XYZ file of C-alpha atoms in Angstrom:
449
model
C 5.174 -59.391 73.689
C 2.375 -58.954 76.218
C 0.812 -55.522 75.673
C -0.479 -54.171 72.370
C -0.897 -50.381 72.321
C -0.382 -49.607 68.600
C -4.152 -49.473 68.137
C -6.868 -50.776 70.500
C -5.271 -51.585 73.868
C -5.057 -55.359 74.208
C -3.345 -58.001 76.319
C -1.526 -60.476 74.101
C -1.251 -63.671 76.134
C 0.234 -66.982 75.127
C -3.109 -68.421 73.978
C -5.173 -65.531 72.676
C -5.498 -61.770 72.554
C -7.664 -60.386 75.344
C -9.558 -57.133 74.790
C -10.786 -55.427 77.948
C -14.359 -54.486 77.085
C -15.174 -52.115 79.962
C -14.187 -48.548 79.044
C -12.842 -47.378 82.388
C -10.518 -50.314 83.178
C -9.268 -50.114 79.578
C -8.548 -46.374 79.950
C -6.780 -47.072 83.255
C -4.596 -49.764 81.654
C -3.772 -47.429 78.744
C -2.619 -44.696 81.136
C -0.489 -47.082 83.191
C 1.142 -48.379 79.992
C 1.860 -44.848 78.729
C 3.840 -44.391 81.948
C 5.055 -47.975 82.255
C 7.270 -48.611 85.311
C 6.518 -45.115 86.676
C 4.170 -44.191 89.502
C 0.899 -42.564 88.439
C -1.076 -40.539 90.976
C -4.734 -41.293 91.626
C -5.674 -37.740 90.666
C -4.190 -38.170 87.186
C -5.909 -41.537 86.881
C -9.290 -40.022 87.782
C -8.809 -37.195 85.250
C -8.017 -39.714 82.521
C -10.646 -42.334 83.299
C -13.425 -39.727 83.584
C -11.985 -37.471 80.852
C -14.391 -34.629 80.045
C -16.884 -35.777 82.704
C -17.425 -35.068 86.363
C -16.098 -38.019 88.385
C -18.380 -39.521 91.012
C -17.723 -39.184 94.755
C -16.712 -42.838 94.726
C -14.091 -42.329 91.966
C -11.049 -43.317 94.036
C -12.815 -46.380 95.400
C -13.834 -47.328 91.846
C -10.212 -47.020 90.754
C -9.291 -49.580 93.392
C -11.917 -51.940 91.947
C -10.551 -51.495 88.401
C -7.026 -52.224 89.658
C -8.299 -55.429 91.267
C -9.955 -56.438 87.975
C -6.761 -55.784 85.998
C -4.644 -57.750 88.449
C -6.896 -60.753 87.915
C -6.605 -60.396 84.126
C -2.863 -59.829 83.823
C -0.307 -62.639 84.172
C 1.983 -62.392 87.237
C 5.472 -60.936 87.095
C 8.582 -61.633 89.160
C 8.978 -63.371 92.465
C 6.070 -61.566 94.149
C 3.820 -61.958 91.109
C 2.724 -58.335 91.325
C 2.171 -56.881 87.843
C 0.485 -53.714 89.202
C 2.001 -52.239 92.353
C 0.381 -49.724 94.691
C 1.414 -47.217 97.306
C -0.370 -44.282 98.913
C -2.493 -42.558 96.245
C -0.515 -44.036 93.325
C -0.127 -47.123 91.129
C 2.372 -48.392 88.581
C 2.482 -51.278 86.111
C 5.653 -53.320 85.748
C 6.612 -53.947 82.125
C 9.749 -55.769 81.061
C 11.783 -55.194 77.889
C 9.990 -56.475 74.814
C 6.558 -56.732 76.451
C 5.169 -53.626 74.667
C 4.508 -53.847 70.934
C 5.728 -50.246 70.650
C 9.107 -51.305 72.068
C 9.124 -54.261 69.691
C 8.513 -51.907 66.759
C 11.423 -49.704 67.854
C 13.724 -52.733 68.136
C 12.757 -53.973 64.676
C 13.211 -50.492 63.200
C 16.701 -50.277 64.655
C 17.570 -53.747 63.332
C 16.199 -52.862 59.910
C 18.156 -49.621 59.816
C 21.352 -51.400 60.815
C 20.814 -54.015 58.088
C 20.279 -51.299 55.472
C 23.453 -49.533 56.604
C 25.309 -52.834 56.190
C 23.928 -53.262 52.662
C 21.728 -56.227 53.625
C 18.381 -55.139 52.150
C 16.671 -58.604 52.358
C 17.292 -58.825 56.111
C 16.168 -55.223 56.552
C 12.989 -56.001 54.635
C 12.101 -58.882 56.989
C 12.583 -56.725 60.090
C 10.682 -53.744 58.696
C 7.742 -55.714 57.320
C 7.343 -57.314 60.751
C 7.506 -53.875 62.382
C 4.893 -52.497 59.989
C 2.554 -55.422 60.750
C 2.434 -54.401 64.437
C 0.566 -51.177 63.629
C -3.209 -51.548 64.046
C -4.501 -47.963 64.239
C -4.298 -44.907 66.505
C -1.997 -45.718 69.444
C -3.924 -46.231 72.695
C -7.153 -45.875 70.608
C -7.849 -42.362 71.925
C -8.058 -43.429 75.580
C -5.410 -41.025 76.888
C -5.912 -37.304 77.462
C -4.211 -34.353 75.760
C -1.552 -34.426 78.461
C -0.288 -37.707 77.036
C -0.530 -36.871 73.338
C 3.269 -36.460 72.999
C 3.573 -40.249 73.397
C 0.928 -40.836 70.727
C 2.764 -38.382 68.468
C 6.065 -40.177 69.131
C 4.603 -43.530 68.136
C 2.997 -42.039 65.021
C 6.363 -40.624 64.004
C 7.941 -44.005 64.741
C 5.563 -45.572 62.234
C 6.585 -42.965 59.644
C 10.206 -44.014 60.152
C 9.299 -47.684 59.743
C 7.442 -47.048 56.487
C 10.208 -44.854 55.101
C 12.913 -47.408 55.823
C 10.601 -50.125 54.490
C 10.441 -48.176 51.219
C 14.263 -48.133 51.167
C 14.327 -51.903 51.720
C 11.769 -52.513 48.963
C 13.883 -50.481 46.547
C 17.006 -52.318 47.722
C 15.384 -55.697 46.945
C 14.061 -54.518 43.541
C 10.412 -54.710 44.615
C 9.761 -51.507 42.720
C 5.974 -51.808 42.306
C 5.551 -52.189 46.078
C 8.012 -49.351 46.706
C 6.134 -47.029 44.341
C 2.788 -47.860 45.970
C 4.175 -47.190 49.457
C 5.942 -43.974 48.441
C 2.822 -42.650 46.709
C 0.889 -43.265 49.915
C 3.529 -41.423 51.944
C 3.659 -38.426 49.610
C -0.145 -38.199 49.549
C -0.354 -38.208 53.357
C 2.365 -35.554 53.692
C 3.259 -33.872 50.373
C 5.780 -31.586 52.095
C 8.047 -34.401 53.311
C 10.729 -34.133 50.630
C 12.583 -37.331 51.516
C 9.608 -39.438 50.445
C 9.332 -37.652 47.099
C 13.020 -38.515 46.656
C 12.264 -42.168 47.453
C 9.440 -42.172 44.882
C 11.714 -40.674 42.221
C 14.392 -43.276 42.981
C 11.869 -46.135 42.875
C 10.640 -45.021 39.441
C 14.201 -44.444 38.210
C 15.477 -47.837 39.335
C 12.426 -49.483 37.771
C 13.401 -47.921 34.440
C 10.424 -45.535 34.470
C 12.313 -42.321 33.757
C 9.306 -40.302 32.587
C 7.388 -41.241 35.745
C 10.385 -40.245 37.856
C 10.531 -36.818 36.186
C 6.780 -36.389 36.607
C 7.093 -37.229 40.322
C 9.746 -34.523 40.655
C 7.402 -31.993 39.037
C 4.629 -32.953 41.473
C 7.012 -32.559 44.400
C 8.130 -29.147 43.189
C 4.548 -27.980 42.665
C 3.607 -29.009 46.223
C 6.605 -27.252 47.773
C 6.281 -24.074 45.724
C 2.503 -23.791 46.160
C 2.444 -24.395 49.914
C 5.835 -23.241 51.188
C 6.964 -20.952 48.377
C 10.301 -22.761 48.235
C 12.117 -24.843 45.663
C 12.999 -28.509 46.311
C 16.107 -29.236 48.348
C 19.464 -30.418 47.115
C 18.632 -34.162 47.101
C 15.593 -33.797 44.860
C 17.275 -31.288 42.561
C 20.262 -33.603 42.162
C 17.973 -36.519 41.258
C 16.185 -34.406 38.651
C 19.477 -33.262 37.150
C 20.697 -36.852 36.909
C 17.452 -37.910 35.218
C 17.625 -35.089 32.710
C 21.307 -35.600 32.033
C 21.271 -39.380 31.676
C 19.485 -41.319 28.948
C 17.782 -44.691 29.581
C 20.637 -46.626 27.939
C 23.767 -44.560 28.556
C 26.609 -44.756 26.027
C 29.992 -46.119 27.021
C 31.485 -42.644 27.070
C 29.805 -40.029 29.318
C 28.034 -37.261 27.447
C 28.006 -33.625 28.490
C 24.504 -32.277 29.210
C 24.367 -30.088 26.109
C 21.691 -31.986 24.161
C 17.897 -32.031 24.330
C 17.799 -32.925 28.047
C 19.654 -29.762 29.029
C 17.475 -27.700 26.658
C 14.248 -29.078 28.134
C 15.567 -28.535 31.655
C 16.188 -24.867 30.816
C 12.643 -24.415 29.503
C 11.171 -26.210 32.553
C 13.065 -23.891 34.883
C 11.854 -20.853 32.924
C 8.275 -22.142 33.128
C 8.685 -22.523 36.877
C 9.548 -18.827 37.081
C 6.303 -17.760 35.384
C 4.477 -17.519 38.722
C 7.332 -16.123 40.804
C 9.039 -12.795 41.337
C 10.697 -13.037 37.904
C 7.433 -13.747 36.069
C 7.695 -10.742 33.732
C 11.195 -11.651 32.611
C 10.242 -15.318 32.140
C 7.167 -14.380 30.074
C 9.294 -12.083 27.875
C 11.823 -14.921 27.406
C 9.076 -17.274 26.199
C 7.477 -14.643 23.977
C 10.676 -13.881 22.101
C 11.417 -17.573 21.437
C 7.962 -19.061 20.745
C 8.779 -20.228 17.188
C 11.864 -22.039 18.448
C 9.822 -24.072 20.936
C 7.407 -25.358 18.308
C 10.324 -26.551 16.195
C 12.000 -28.117 19.237
C 8.917 -30.188 20.131
C 8.600 -31.502 16.567
C 12.310 -32.290 16.427
C 12.034 -34.302 19.642
C 9.082 -36.195 18.187
C 11.027 -36.940 15.017
C 13.829 -38.356 17.164
C 11.243 -40.408 19.140
C 12.263 -38.652 22.355
C 8.708 -38.699 23.667
C 9.537 -38.036 27.321
C 11.318 -34.770 26.543
C 8.616 -33.841 24.031
C 5.831 -34.000 26.593
C 7.959 -32.391 29.297
C 8.633 -29.466 26.943
C 4.923 -29.363 26.039
C 4.053 -29.225 29.738
C 6.380 -26.252 30.194
C 4.844 -24.465 27.202
C 1.386 -25.133 28.655
C 2.335 -23.055 31.697
C 3.266 -20.217 29.324
C -0.036 -20.539 27.438
C -1.989 -20.590 30.730
C -0.465 -17.222 31.676
C -1.688 -15.637 28.433
C 1.121 -16.657 26.095
C 0.704 -17.751 22.505
C 2.294 -20.766 20.804
C 1.603 -21.154 17.049
C -0.557 -24.163 16.102
C -0.788 -25.038 19.790
C -3.671 -27.555 19.758
C -2.380 -29.540 16.728
C 1.098 -29.603 18.273
C -0.213 -31.016 21.577
C -2.276 -33.559 19.637
C 0.899 -34.800 17.935
C 2.647 -35.212 21.286
C -0.319 -37.080 22.790
C -0.384 -39.466 19.819
C 3.366 -40.077 20.127
C 3.065 -40.755 23.873
C 0.292 -43.258 23.200
C 2.322 -44.980 20.469
C 5.316 -45.147 22.814
C 3.177 -46.606 25.632
C 4.098 -43.638 27.853
C 0.847 -43.536 29.819
C 1.777 -40.610 32.039
C 2.915 -38.519 29.085
C -0.323 -39.309 27.260
C -2.370 -38.412 30.334
C -0.605 -35.065 30.745
C -0.838 -34.085 27.077
C -4.479 -35.129 26.687
C -5.316 -32.972 29.693
C -3.386 -30.060 28.140
C -5.106 -30.634 24.783
C -8.513 -30.587 26.484
C -7.678 -27.193 27.983
C -6.494 -25.890 24.589
C -9.703 -27.058 22.890
C -11.804 -25.516 25.670
C -10.061 -22.202 25.122
C -10.946 -22.312 21.409
C -14.591 -23.194 22.130
C -14.431 -26.777 20.809
C -16.166 -28.302 23.824
C -17.126 -31.651 22.298
C -13.530 -32.364 21.320
C -12.323 -31.100 24.719
C -14.671 -33.496 26.537
C -13.279 -36.404 24.526
C -9.690 -35.567 25.521
C -10.557 -35.082 29.195
C -12.501 -38.361 29.207
C -9.524 -40.194 27.720
C -7.208 -38.647 30.331
C -9.598 -39.673 33.116
C -9.576 -43.240 31.862
C -5.787 -43.374 31.938
C -5.623 -41.865 35.450
C -8.229 -44.318 36.718
C -6.479 -47.381 35.271
C -3.207 -46.353 36.921
C -4.895 -45.229 40.171
C -3.449 -41.712 39.988
C -5.952 -39.845 42.160
C -4.141 -36.496 41.952
C -4.125 -36.560 38.153
C -7.753 -37.695 38.028
C -8.776 -34.826 40.295
C -6.856 -32.276 38.222
C -8.438 -33.477 34.970
C -11.902 -33.338 36.568
C -11.320 -29.693 37.526
C -10.402 -28.855 33.924
C -13.402 -30.805 32.618
C -15.625 -28.893 35.040
C -14.186 -25.605 33.774
C -15.006 -26.691 30.222
C -18.601 -27.549 31.149
C -18.993 -24.253 32.996
C -17.757 -22.317 29.959
C -20.472 -24.025 27.924
C -23.197 -23.137 30.431
C -23.610 -26.676 31.861
C -23.648 -25.409 35.441
C -24.931 -28.500 37.257
C -22.647 -30.867 35.337
C -19.676 -28.610 36.103
C -20.598 -28.587 39.798
C -20.739 -32.392 39.889
C -17.266 -32.665 38.314
C -15.900 -30.147 40.840
C -17.354 -32.222 43.699
C -15.830 -35.426 42.329
C -12.460 -33.676 42.048
C -12.597 -32.509 45.663
C -13.143 -36.073 46.822
C -9.867 -37.044 45.127
C -7.577 -34.062 45.576
C -5.481 -33.299 48.660
C -5.736 -29.839 50.200
C -3.760 -27.914 47.600
C -4.215 -24.877 45.309
C -6.119 -26.936 42.711
C -8.639 -28.003 45.375
C -8.950 -24.381 46.482
C -9.584 -23.391 42.859
C -12.354 -25.995 42.612
C -14.038 -24.722 45.793
C -13.858 -21.134 44.556
C -15.382 -22.143 41.211
C -18.207 -24.002 42.994
C -18.937 -20.884 45.028
C -19.019 -18.769 41.876
C -21.518 -21.224 40.377
C -23.650 -20.837 43.509
C -23.364 -24.578 44.159
C -22.669 -26.208 47.558
C -19.741 -28.572 47.981
C -22.049 -31.125 49.632
C -25.556 -30.902 48.086
C -26.988 -33.410 50.594
C -26.066 -31.201 53.538
C -27.340 -28.128 51.724
C -30.722 -29.848 51.258
C -30.909 -30.757 54.943
C -29.916 -27.244 55.968
C -32.629 -25.714 53.845
């Protein structure tokens, strides 16, 4: 490998990496490498090297000087030793197979994919980790013009493919913690890329973290419904169905999905319809069966089925948030939160403490609500769940605002916005800040005034 373009443009020689410090020769080298082995006209070179600026009268002569400098820096190639060739009003750089780190990444990706297809996850992991290590930042470090952005986009997409297949290899070698960390990064960067939500669900499932896998599915569905107005695709829906149908330690004989899993799945689907075109029918369905749900939650708790208990509680919370009524709601949620804590189900405890804080806020018990939100924040922080932490902060801010603590509410909203991706919850926080008459960035507001 001789040329490194997956970040700052560098020449990787046999002894050390050489970084061309002068901006214009570096921009010229970047352009020649974008079009490796193809002729590049002097006019295009001038436009790139003096991008956004008026080139001097001596521009073409200067280009000749930069070419001379590069020829002295680059190692020779072939019989004639010419690495950069010239003809009338054009230049080209000669690059052999494997000399570009971008080509090396593509080769390693292909080898990793082939190894995965052959069922050899350890070999795939070695190839893909090496490919991932080649990435150092924005390809060509911003030296090329808009005309050449398709190549930058192609390399960025290539890196996505490497990371996705790397996640597959991590799962295939049972490195579940690393797979979860990578998949969470991928889903945060692009929450609408369903395949990576599926990878995250699989990583949690194979690690034996069924509740986390179900929670990841709910996050994926929320992102898709909120932004695109569409339900998850077949792969994600199939994974959710398998999780809800299977139990952590399946019996020897397969069981039909007629037990609590199927019941909870039905209620979750009804809750999902509360903000859609069938909202009125879904709300009527909940209203006519509210006593049944309370009994179902307590029955699940008695059977120590904590995961289904908090999933059902989460569905009922959506009903309550749309104006519904569930008898003894706050005490019921408190029972579920305590059971999740006793069962060491951190995500279930986080969810239910957040729900309980909202219930206590609604009843005017702000001190108790703050305690629940604070506990939920602690759990989210320990497990580095930025989305959950941001959501809890928004609810805590709402509680403070309802009690008249305007400045404290504004600070919580600002903290939430630093954590949350651009989604409906973030939009809700910005709207609430505006209603409070508070700027999103108080420092800028002070300067502006």
